[in-house]
Structures are given as C-alpha cells and as structure tokens.
CSV table of C-alpha atoms in Angstrom, one decimal:
chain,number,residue,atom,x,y,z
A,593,UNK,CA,61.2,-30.2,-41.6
A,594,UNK,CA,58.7,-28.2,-40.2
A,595,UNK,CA,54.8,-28.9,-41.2
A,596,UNK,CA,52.8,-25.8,-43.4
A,597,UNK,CA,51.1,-24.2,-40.3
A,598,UNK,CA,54.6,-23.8,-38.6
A,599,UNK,CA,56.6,-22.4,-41.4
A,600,UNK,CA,53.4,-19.7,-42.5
A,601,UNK,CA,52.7,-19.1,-38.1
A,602,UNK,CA,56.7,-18.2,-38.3
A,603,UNK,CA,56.3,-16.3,-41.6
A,604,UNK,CA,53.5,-14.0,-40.2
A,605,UNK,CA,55.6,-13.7,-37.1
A,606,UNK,CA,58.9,-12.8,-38.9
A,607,UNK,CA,58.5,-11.5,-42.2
A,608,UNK,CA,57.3,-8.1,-42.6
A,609,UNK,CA,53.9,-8.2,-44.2
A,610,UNK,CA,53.5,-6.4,-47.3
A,611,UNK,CA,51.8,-9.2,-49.0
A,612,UNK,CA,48.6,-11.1,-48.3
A,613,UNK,CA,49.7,-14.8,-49.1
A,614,UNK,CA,47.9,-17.8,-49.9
A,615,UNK,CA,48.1,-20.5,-47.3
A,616,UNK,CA,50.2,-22.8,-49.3
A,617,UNK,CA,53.9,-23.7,-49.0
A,618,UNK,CA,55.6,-24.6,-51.6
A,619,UNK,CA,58.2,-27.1,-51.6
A,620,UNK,CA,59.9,-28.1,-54.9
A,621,UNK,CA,59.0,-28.2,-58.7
A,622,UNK,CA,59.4,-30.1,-61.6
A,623,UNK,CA,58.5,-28.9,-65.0
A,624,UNK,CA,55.3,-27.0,-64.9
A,625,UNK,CA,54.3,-28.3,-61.6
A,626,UNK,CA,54.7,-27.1,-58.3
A,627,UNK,CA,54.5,-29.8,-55.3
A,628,UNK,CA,53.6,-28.5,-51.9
A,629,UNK,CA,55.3,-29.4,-48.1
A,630,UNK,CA,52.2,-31.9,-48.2
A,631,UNK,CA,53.0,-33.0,-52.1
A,632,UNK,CA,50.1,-32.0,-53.6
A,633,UNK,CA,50.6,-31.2,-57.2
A,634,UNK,CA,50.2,-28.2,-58.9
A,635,UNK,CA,49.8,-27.3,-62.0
A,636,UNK,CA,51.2,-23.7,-62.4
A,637,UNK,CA,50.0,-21.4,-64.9
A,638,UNK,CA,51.3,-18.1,-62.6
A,639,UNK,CA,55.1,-18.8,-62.9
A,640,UNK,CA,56.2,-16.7,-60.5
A,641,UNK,CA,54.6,-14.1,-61.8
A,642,UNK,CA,55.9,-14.2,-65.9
A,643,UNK,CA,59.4,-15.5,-64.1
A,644,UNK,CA,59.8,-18.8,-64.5
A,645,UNK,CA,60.1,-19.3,-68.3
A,646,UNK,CA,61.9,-22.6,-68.9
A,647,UNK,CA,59.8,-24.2,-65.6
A,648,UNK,CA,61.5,-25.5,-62.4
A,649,UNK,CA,64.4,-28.0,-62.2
A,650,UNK,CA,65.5,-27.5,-66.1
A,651,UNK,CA,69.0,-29.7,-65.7
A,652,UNK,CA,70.7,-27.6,-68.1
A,653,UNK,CA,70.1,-24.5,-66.5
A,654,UNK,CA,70.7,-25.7,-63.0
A,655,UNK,CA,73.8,-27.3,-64.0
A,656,UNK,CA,75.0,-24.0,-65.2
A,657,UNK,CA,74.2,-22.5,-61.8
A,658,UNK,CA,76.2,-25.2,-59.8
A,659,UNK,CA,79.2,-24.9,-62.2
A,660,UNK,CA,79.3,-21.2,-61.3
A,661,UNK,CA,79.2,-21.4,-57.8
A,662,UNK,CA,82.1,-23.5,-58.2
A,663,UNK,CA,83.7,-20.7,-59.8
A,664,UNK,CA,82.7,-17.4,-58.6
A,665,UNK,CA,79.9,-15.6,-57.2
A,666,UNK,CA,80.8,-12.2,-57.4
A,667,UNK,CA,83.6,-9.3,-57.4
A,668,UNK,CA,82.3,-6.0,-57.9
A,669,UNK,CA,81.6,-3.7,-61.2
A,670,UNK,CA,84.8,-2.6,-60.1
A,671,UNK,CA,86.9,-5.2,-62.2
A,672,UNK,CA,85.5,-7.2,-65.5
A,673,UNK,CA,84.4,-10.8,-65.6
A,674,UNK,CA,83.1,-13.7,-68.3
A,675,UNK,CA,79.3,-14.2,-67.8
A,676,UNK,CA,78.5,-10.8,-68.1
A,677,UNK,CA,80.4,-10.6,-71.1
A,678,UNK,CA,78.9,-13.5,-72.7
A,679,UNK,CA,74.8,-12.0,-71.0
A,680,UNK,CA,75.7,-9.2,-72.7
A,681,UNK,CA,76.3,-10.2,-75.8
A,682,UNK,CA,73.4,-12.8,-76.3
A,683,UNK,CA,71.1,-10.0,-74.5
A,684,UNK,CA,72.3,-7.2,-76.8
A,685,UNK,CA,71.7,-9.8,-80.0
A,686,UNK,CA,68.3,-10.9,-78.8
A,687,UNK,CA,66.8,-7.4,-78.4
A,688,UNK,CA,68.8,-5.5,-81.2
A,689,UNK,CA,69.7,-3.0,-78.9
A,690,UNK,CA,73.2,-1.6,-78.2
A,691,UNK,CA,73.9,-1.0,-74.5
A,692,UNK,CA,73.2,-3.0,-71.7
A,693,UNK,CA,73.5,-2.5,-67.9
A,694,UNK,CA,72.6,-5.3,-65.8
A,695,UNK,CA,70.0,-4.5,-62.2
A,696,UNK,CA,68.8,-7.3,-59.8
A,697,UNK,CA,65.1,-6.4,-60.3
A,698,UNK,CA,63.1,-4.8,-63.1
A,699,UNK,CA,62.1,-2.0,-60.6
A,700,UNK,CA,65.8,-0.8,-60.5
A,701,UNK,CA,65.3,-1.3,-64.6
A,702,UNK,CA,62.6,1.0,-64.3
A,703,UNK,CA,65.0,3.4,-62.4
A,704,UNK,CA,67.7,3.1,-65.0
A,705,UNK,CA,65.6,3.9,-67.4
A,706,UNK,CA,64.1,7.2,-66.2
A,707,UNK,CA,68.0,8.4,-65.5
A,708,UNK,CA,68.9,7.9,-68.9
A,709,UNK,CA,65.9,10.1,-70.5
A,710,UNK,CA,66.7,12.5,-67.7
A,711,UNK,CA,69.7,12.7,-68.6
A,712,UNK,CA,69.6,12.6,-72.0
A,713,UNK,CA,67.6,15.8,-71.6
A,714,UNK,CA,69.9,17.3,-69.2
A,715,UNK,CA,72.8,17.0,-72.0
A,716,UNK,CA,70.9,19.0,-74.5
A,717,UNK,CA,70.1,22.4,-72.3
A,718,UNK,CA,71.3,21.6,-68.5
A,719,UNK,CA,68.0,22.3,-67.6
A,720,UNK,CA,66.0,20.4,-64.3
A,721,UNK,CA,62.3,20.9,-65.5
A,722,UNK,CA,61.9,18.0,-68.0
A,723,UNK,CA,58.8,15.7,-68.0
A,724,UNK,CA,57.9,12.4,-68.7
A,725,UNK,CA,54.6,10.7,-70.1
A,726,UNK,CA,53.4,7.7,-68.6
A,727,UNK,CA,50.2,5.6,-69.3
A,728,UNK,CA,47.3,5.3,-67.0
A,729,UNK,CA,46.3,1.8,-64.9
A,730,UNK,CA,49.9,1.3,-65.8
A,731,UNK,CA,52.6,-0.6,-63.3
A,732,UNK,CA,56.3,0.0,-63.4
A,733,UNK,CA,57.0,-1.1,-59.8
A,734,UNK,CA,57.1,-0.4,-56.2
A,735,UNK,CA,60.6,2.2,-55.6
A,736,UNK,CA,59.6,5.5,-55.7
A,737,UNK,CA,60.7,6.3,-59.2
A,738,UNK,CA,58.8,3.4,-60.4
A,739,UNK,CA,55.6,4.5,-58.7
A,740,UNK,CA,55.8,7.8,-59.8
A,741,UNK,CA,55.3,6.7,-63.2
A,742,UNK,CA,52.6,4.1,-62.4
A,743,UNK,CA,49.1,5.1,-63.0
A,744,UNK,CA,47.2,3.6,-60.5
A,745,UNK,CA,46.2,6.0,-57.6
A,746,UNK,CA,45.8,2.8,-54.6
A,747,UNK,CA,49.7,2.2,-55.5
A,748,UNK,CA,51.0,5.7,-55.4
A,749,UNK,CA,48.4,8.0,-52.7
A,750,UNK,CA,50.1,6.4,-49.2
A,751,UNK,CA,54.1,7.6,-50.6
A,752,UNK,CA,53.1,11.0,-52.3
A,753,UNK,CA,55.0,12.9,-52.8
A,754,UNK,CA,57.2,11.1,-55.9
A,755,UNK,CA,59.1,12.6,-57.8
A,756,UNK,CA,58.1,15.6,-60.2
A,757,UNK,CA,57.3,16.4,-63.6
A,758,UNK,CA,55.5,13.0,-64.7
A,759,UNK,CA,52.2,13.4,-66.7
A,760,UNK,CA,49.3,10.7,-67.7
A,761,UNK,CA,47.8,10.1,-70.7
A,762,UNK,CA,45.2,7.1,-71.6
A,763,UNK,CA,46.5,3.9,-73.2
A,764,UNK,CA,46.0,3.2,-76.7
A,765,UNK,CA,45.0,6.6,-76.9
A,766,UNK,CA,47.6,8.4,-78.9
A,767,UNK,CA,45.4,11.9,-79.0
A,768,UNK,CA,45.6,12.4,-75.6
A,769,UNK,CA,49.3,11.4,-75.3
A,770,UNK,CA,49.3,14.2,-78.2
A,771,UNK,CA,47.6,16.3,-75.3
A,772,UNK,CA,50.1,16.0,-72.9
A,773,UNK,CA,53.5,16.7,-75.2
A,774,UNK,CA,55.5,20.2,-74.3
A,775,UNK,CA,58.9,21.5,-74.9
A,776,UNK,CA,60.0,20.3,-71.0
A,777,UNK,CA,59.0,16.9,-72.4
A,778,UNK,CA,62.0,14.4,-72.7
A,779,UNK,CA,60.3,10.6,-72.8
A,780,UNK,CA,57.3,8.8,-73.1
A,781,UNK,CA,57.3,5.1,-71.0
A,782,UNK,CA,54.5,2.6,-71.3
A,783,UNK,CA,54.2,-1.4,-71.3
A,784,UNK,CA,53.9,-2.9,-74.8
A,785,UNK,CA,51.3,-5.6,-73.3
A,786,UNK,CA,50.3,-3.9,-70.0
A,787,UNK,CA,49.8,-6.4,-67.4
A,788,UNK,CA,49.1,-5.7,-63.8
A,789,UNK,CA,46.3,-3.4,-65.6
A,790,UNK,CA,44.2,-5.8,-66.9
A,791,UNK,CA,46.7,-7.6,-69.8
A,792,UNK,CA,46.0,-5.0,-72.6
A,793,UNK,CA,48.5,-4.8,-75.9
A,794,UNK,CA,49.6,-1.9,-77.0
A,795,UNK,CA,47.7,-1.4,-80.8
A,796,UNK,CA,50.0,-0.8,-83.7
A,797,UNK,CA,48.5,1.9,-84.7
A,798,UNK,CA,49.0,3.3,-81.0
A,799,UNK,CA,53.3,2.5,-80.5
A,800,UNK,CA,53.5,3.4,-83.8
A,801,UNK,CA,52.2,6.9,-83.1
A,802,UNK,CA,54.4,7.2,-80.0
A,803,UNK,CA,57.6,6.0,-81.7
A,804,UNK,CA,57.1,9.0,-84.4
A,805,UNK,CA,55.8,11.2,-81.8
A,806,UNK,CA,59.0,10.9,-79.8
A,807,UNK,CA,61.1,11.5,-83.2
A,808,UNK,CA,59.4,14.1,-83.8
A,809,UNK,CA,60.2,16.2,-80.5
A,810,UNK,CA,63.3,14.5,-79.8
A,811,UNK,CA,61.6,12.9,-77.2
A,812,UNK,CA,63.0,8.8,-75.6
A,813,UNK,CA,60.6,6.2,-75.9
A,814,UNK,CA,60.8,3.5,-73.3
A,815,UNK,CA,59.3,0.4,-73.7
A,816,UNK,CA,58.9,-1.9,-70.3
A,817,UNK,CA,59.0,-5.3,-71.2
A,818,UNK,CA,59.5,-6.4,-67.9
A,819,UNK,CA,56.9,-9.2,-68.1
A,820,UNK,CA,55.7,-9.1,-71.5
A,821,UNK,CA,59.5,-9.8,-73.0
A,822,UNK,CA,61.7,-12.6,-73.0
A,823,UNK,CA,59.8,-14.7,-75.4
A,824,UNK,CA,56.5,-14.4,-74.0
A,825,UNK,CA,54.5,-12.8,-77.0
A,826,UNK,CA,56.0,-15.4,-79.4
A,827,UNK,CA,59.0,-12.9,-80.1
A,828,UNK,CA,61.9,-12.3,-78.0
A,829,UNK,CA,60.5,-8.5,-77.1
A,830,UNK,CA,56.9,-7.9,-77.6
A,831,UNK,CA,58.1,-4.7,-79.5
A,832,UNK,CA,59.6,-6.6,-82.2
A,833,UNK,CA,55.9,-8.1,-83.3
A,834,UNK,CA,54.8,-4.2,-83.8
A,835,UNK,CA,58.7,-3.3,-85.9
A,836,UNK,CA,58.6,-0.4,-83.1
A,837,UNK,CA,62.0,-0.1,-81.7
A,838,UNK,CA,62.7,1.9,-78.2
A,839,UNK,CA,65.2,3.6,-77.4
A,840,UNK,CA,65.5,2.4,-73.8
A,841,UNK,CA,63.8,-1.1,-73.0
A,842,UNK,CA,63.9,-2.6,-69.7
A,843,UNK,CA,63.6,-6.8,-69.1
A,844,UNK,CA,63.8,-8.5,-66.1
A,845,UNK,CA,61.6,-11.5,-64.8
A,846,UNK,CA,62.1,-14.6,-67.6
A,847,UNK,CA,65.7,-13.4,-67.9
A,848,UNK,CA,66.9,-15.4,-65.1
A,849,UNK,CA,64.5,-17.9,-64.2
A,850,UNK,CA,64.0,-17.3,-60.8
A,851,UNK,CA,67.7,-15.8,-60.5
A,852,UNK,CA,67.1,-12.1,-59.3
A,853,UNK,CA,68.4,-9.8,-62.8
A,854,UNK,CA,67.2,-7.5,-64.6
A,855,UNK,CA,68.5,-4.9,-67.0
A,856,UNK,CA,68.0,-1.7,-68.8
A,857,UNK,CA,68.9,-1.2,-72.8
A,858,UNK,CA,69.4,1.6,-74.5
A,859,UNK,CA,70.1,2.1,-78.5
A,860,UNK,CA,71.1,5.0,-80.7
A,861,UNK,CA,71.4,8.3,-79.0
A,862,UNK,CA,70.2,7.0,-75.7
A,863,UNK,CA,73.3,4.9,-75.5
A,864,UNK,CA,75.5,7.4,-74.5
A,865,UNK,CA,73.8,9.1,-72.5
A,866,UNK,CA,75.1,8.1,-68.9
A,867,UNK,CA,79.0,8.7,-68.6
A,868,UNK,CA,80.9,7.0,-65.4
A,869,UNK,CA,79.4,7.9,-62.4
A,870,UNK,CA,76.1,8.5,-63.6
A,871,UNK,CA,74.5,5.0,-62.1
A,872,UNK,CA,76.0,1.8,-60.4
A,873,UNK,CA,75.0,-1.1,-58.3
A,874,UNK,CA,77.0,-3.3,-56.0
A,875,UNK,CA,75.3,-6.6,-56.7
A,876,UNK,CA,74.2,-6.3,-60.6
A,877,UNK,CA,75.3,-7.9,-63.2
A,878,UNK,CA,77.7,-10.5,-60.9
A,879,UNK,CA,79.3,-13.6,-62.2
A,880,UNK,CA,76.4,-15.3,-60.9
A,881,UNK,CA,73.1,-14.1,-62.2
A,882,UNK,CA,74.4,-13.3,-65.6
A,883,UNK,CA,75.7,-17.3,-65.8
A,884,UNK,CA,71.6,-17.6,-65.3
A,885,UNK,CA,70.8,-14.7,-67.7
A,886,UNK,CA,73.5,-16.2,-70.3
A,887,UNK,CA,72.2,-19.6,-69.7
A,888,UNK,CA,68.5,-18.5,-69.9
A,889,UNK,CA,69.3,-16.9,-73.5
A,890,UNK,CA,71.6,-19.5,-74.7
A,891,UNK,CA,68.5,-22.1,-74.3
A,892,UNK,CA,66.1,-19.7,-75.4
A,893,UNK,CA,67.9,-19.2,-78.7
A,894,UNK,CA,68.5,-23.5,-79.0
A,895,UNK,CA,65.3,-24.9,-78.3
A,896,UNK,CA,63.5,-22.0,-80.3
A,897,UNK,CA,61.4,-20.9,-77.2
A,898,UNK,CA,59.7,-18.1,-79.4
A,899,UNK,CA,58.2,-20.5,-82.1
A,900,UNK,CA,57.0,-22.9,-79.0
A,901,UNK,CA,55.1,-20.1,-77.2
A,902,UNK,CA,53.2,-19.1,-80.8
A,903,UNK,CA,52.2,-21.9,-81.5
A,904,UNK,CA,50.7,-23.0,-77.7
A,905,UNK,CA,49.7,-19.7,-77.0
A,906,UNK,CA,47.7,-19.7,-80.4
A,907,UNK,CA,46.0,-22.9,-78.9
A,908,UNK,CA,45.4,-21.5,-75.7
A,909,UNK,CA,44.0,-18.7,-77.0
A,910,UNK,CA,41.2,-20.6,-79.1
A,911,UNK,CA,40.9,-22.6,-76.0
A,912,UNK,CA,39.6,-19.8,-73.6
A,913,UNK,CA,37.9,-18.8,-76.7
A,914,UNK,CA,35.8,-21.8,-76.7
A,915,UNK,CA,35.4,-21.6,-72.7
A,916,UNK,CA,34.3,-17.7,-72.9
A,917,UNK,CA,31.6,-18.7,-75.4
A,918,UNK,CA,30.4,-21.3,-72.9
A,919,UNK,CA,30.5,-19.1,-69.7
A,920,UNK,CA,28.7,-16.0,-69.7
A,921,UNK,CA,30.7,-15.0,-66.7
A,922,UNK,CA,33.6,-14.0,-68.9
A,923,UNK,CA,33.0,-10.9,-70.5
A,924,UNK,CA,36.0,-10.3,-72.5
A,925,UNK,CA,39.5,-12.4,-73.6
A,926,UNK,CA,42.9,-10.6,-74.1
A,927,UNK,CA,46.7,-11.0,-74.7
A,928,UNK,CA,48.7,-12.7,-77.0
A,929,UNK,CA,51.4,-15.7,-77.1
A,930,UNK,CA,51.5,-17.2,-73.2
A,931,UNK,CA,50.5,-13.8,-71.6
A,932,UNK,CA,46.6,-13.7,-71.5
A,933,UNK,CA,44.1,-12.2,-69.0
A,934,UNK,CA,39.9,-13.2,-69.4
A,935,UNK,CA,37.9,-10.6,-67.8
A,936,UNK,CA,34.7,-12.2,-65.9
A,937,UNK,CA,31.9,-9.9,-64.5
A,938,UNK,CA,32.6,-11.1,-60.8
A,939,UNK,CA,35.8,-10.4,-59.0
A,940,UNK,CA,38.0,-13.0,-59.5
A,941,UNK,CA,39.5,-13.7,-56.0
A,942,UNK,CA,37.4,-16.2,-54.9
A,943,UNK,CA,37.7,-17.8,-58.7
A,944,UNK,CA,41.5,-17.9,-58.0
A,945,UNK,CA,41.2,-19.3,-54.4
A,946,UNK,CA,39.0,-22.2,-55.1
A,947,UNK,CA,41.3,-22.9,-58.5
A,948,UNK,CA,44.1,-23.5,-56.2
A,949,UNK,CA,42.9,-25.0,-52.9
A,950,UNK,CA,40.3,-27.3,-55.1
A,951,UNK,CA,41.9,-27.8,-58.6
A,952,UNK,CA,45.2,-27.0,-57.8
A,953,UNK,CA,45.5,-24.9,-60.9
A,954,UNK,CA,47.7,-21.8,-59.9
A,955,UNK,CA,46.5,-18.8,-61.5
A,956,UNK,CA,46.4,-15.1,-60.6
A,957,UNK,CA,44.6,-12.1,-61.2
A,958,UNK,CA,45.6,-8.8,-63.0
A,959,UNK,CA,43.5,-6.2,-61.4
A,960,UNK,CA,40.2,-6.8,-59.4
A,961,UNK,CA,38.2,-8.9,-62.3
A,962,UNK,CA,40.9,-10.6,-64.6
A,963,UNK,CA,42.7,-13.6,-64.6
A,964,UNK,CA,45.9,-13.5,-66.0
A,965,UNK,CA,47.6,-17.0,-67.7
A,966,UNK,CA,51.1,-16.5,-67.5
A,967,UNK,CA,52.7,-20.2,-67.7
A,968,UNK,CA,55.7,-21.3,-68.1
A,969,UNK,CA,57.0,-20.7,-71.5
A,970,UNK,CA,57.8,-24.9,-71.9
A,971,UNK,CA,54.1,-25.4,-71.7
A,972,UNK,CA,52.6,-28.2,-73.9
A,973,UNK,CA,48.9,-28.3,-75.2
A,974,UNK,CA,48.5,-30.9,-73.1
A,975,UNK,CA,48.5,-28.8,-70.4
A,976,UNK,CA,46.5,-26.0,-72.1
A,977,UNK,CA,43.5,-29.1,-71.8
A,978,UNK,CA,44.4,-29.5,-68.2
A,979,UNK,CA,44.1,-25.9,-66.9
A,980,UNK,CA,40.8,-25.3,-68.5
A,981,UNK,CA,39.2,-28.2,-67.5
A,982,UNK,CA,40.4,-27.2,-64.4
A,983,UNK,CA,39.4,-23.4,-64.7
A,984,UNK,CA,36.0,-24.9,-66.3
A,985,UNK,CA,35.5,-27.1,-62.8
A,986,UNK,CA,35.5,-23.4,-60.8
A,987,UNK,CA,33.7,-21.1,-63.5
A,988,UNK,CA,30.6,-23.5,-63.3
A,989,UNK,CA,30.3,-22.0,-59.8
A,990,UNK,CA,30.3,-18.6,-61.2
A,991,UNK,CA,26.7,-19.3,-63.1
C-alpha cells in the first residue's frame, strides 16, 4: 500500500480536478467512524454528504451486496429482473407515490423530473414555450438541466447558456413565487429543507401555498428530496412532516448507502406522463444497486430508522442549542431531525479544517458561513456529546 502523500501526489496528477480536497485519505469505516491510511479515527458527522445513512460496514447490508454479486450485476432495461421489482415496491410504499424510475445519481433525478413537467405540459397543447419556477440560493446539481434550475449565480455564470424558460422566485416567499406564475408556466421545483443554501426548511405555510398554487393552474410541483429524504427529517420524505404531497419527488443519496442510485417519482397525473421512449438509461435501476436500494429500505422500515433520527436529532438539536447560547460566534441554528446547519459570523472553512486535522470530527459547510451536521442516520446521543465537545474545542478559537 502506498503511504497518504503518494496516493493524493497521484490523485492531483491523475484525476481531473474539479474539487478542492482535504489532505486526508481515507481508508475504511466502521459505524460512524471513518479510519484514515494512517488509522486515525474519525468521527463523521458529513456522511458522505447526507449518503451514508445506516454508517459503514452494516453486515446486513454488505451481505446483501456480496450475495448479489454472486448473482447478477446487471442486464439492461431491456429485460425485467427481481431487485428492482422488490426497490420498487418498498420505494413506491415508503413515499406514497405511484411510479418510480430508477437513475444512478440524483442529478439525473433532477433531469427526470424536469422531462416529466415538460412533458406533461407538452401533452396538454403541444406547445415548446413552457416555464418552470425554481427557488433562489437553491442547488439541484451539476448537469446542465440541473443547473439551470439552481439559483446560485457562481454555479451557473461559467456554462450559460442552460436551458430556457426557468424563472426565480425567493424561498419561503410564496408572494413572489405568486409573482412569477403565467399561462406558459408548467411546474414549480424547490428543496423541502434546502441544503447546499444554508440548511433552510421549507415553512408550512410556504409548501402549502405552492401545492395549491400548482392545483390551481394545473401547474407540477416537484419536491427534491435528494438529501433531505430518506429518513433524515424523522419521516421517510421531509414532505410527509408538512401533509404536502408532490407530484414528482426525486431521492437519491441515503437510498443506497454509498451504492450510486437515485430515482425520480411521480404520482397522479404526473404518472403517466412519459410513454416508451420518452427517457432511459443503460446502467439505472440494475440488479445491483436496487439489491442496495431494496436492502437500504427493507432496514429502514425494521429498525424504525425514522423514530431513531427524531428522537437524536431532537437531542442534537438542544445540544447546539446550548452550544450557540455559549458561543457568540454562532449567530443562528437551523434544520430539523439529523440535517442541521449553525450559521457563525466568520467563514467557516478554517472552523471545518481545524475540526478535522485537530478533533478529527468530520463536518462540512453549506455555503460560505454554515456548518451543516449531516450524520449518519444510526447515530447515538453518545455521539451527539462527542461532536460538540469536539466542535466546542475549535469554536473557542473563534472568540
């Protein structure tokens, strides 16, 4: 095995840099932990970035994966096979939704998701001039579709021009969503918690004003739950906390636990939408990652994942509660369940840096001055206590 400064001297050399990395390699995990090519410990409250909801070497899921590469690993959407019958089912019954077509990231979900309001629209008057809403400091993904409808300006300005017809209007704002609604309108798409903009949850007041906006002009309402969903809130969809239903939802992340799947739902008259031909992918929805997905949901549903994350991220939450009133550094505490960001009133890079190199807490930021806690879902209080006297050990710097 090589040692860390040869593997990230042959990263830099090889791997196309898009991505600024921390000078860490990581070997192996166990639980919530992380263990470098050095074996330091970690304890990681980033997983993967809202991916790794059951934690890292879960026997039951692992096993899953071995048995299916035993039996197959893939065969084309050209022919039918089980796991993606059995995803499918436990997907569909976990979201109440009533289509499902399976993607290998949440940015194709993203994509999926604006073809089916497109066409949607295009089935009602065969028209190409249709518009969609999308929220402000929002973040769908990096293809160009999912750019186009991401409101942030540093993301989008170097691949202009994307694709037409997509409007902004302000989160939680439902007037000026209002002020942006036309007769070439045809959806509306927003996060239910954004995250990459700073970990802000939709109010009820707000969805609920969307959801009858969009009844109201026959409008499709798309929720992205690619890293608030799958249990993260406390509820399997962050939607299902507000009684909100969309009628196109896209998951990805948690779904496979570190197995690359995602998917895009659709319910009511969204569902049929798409005929053959319409969409397709050669790799999604495999025998492989929907073993993970169907494995993922199967444990979910057993082990009660949902009830777990309310009742640690309810402790969390008055944790950093009792931090922020210690810290004047932290200006302001958001989020709900295990997805929560604390705004300080310094950029939070170097905060970040010397939690990992000198607590070995793994965090990351949402934005230029927010932290964002996004553990693995199997958490324990005990290691709620851990992080923040670890985050505690860095904010003392701050003051």
């Amino acid at each position: 095995m090589l040692n860390k400064q040869e593997y990230i001297d042959k990263s830099e050399e090889n791997i196309y840099k898009t991505y600024n990395r921390f000078p860490v390699v990581f070997h192996h995990g166990e639980g919530v932990s992380l263990y470098d090519t050095d074996g330091n410990q970690y304890l990681d409250f980033a997983a993967g970035i809202a991916v790794m909801g059951l934690g890292y070497h879960d026997k039951e899921f692992d096993d899953a994966l071995k048995s299916q590469v035993d039996q197959l690993l893939h065969t084309s959407n050209l022919f039918y096979n089980v796991p993606v019958v059995e995803a499918g089912e436990r997907l569909l019954k976990a979201s109440q939704m009533d289509k499902v077509f399976f993607t290998n990231s949440g940015t194709e979900a993203i994509e999926g998701a604006l073809k089916i309001a497109r066409r949607y629209a295009y089935n009602k008057d065969h028209s190409h001039d249709h518009e969609i809403i999308a929220m402000n400091h929002s973040f769908h993904g990096r293809s160009l579709g999912a750019l186009s409808v991401t409101g942030n300006d540093k993301y989008q300005e170097p691949f202009k021009p994307l694709i037409p017809g997509i409007k902004f209007a302000d989160y939680n704002d439902l007037e000026s969503v209002k002020a942006q609604v036309n007769e070439k309108t045809c959806a509306i798409i927003m996060e239910t918690v954004q995250g990459e903009g700073g970990i802000y949850p939709a109010t009820e007041e707000f969805l609920k004003g969307v959801r009858e906006l969009c009844d109201e002009h026959d409008m499709l309402l798309i929720l992205d739950e690619i890293q608030c969903g799958m249990g993260r809130t406390g509820v399997m969809f962050a939607w299902q906390k507000y009684g909100v239903k969309p009628d196109v939802m896209t998951t990805a992340k948690a779904l496979g636990n570190g197995v690359p799947i995602g998917a895009f739902l659709a319910s009511g008259k969204a569902a049929t939408a798409m005929v053959p031909g319409d969409h397709g992918t050669t790799y999604g929805g495999n025998p492989f990652v929907t073993a993970a997905a169907a494995k993922v949901l199967e444990l979910f549903e057993a082990r009660n994942i949902t009830k777990h994350v309310k009742e640690v991220g309810d402790y969390l939450w008055e944790k950093v509660e009792e931090l922020a009133s210690k810290y004047p550094v932290i200006i302001e505490h958001r989020g709900v369940g295990l997805i929560q960001g604390i705004e300080l009133s310094v950029p939070v890079a170097s905060v970040i840096e010397k939690a990992i190199f000198e607590e070995k807490l793994v965090i990351i930021s949402a934005g230029t001055n927010v932290i964002r806690l996004v553990p693995p879902l199997i958490i324990e209080k005990r290691h709620v206590d851990d992080m923040i006297l670890k985050l505690e050990s860095v904010l003392k710097a701050c003051e």
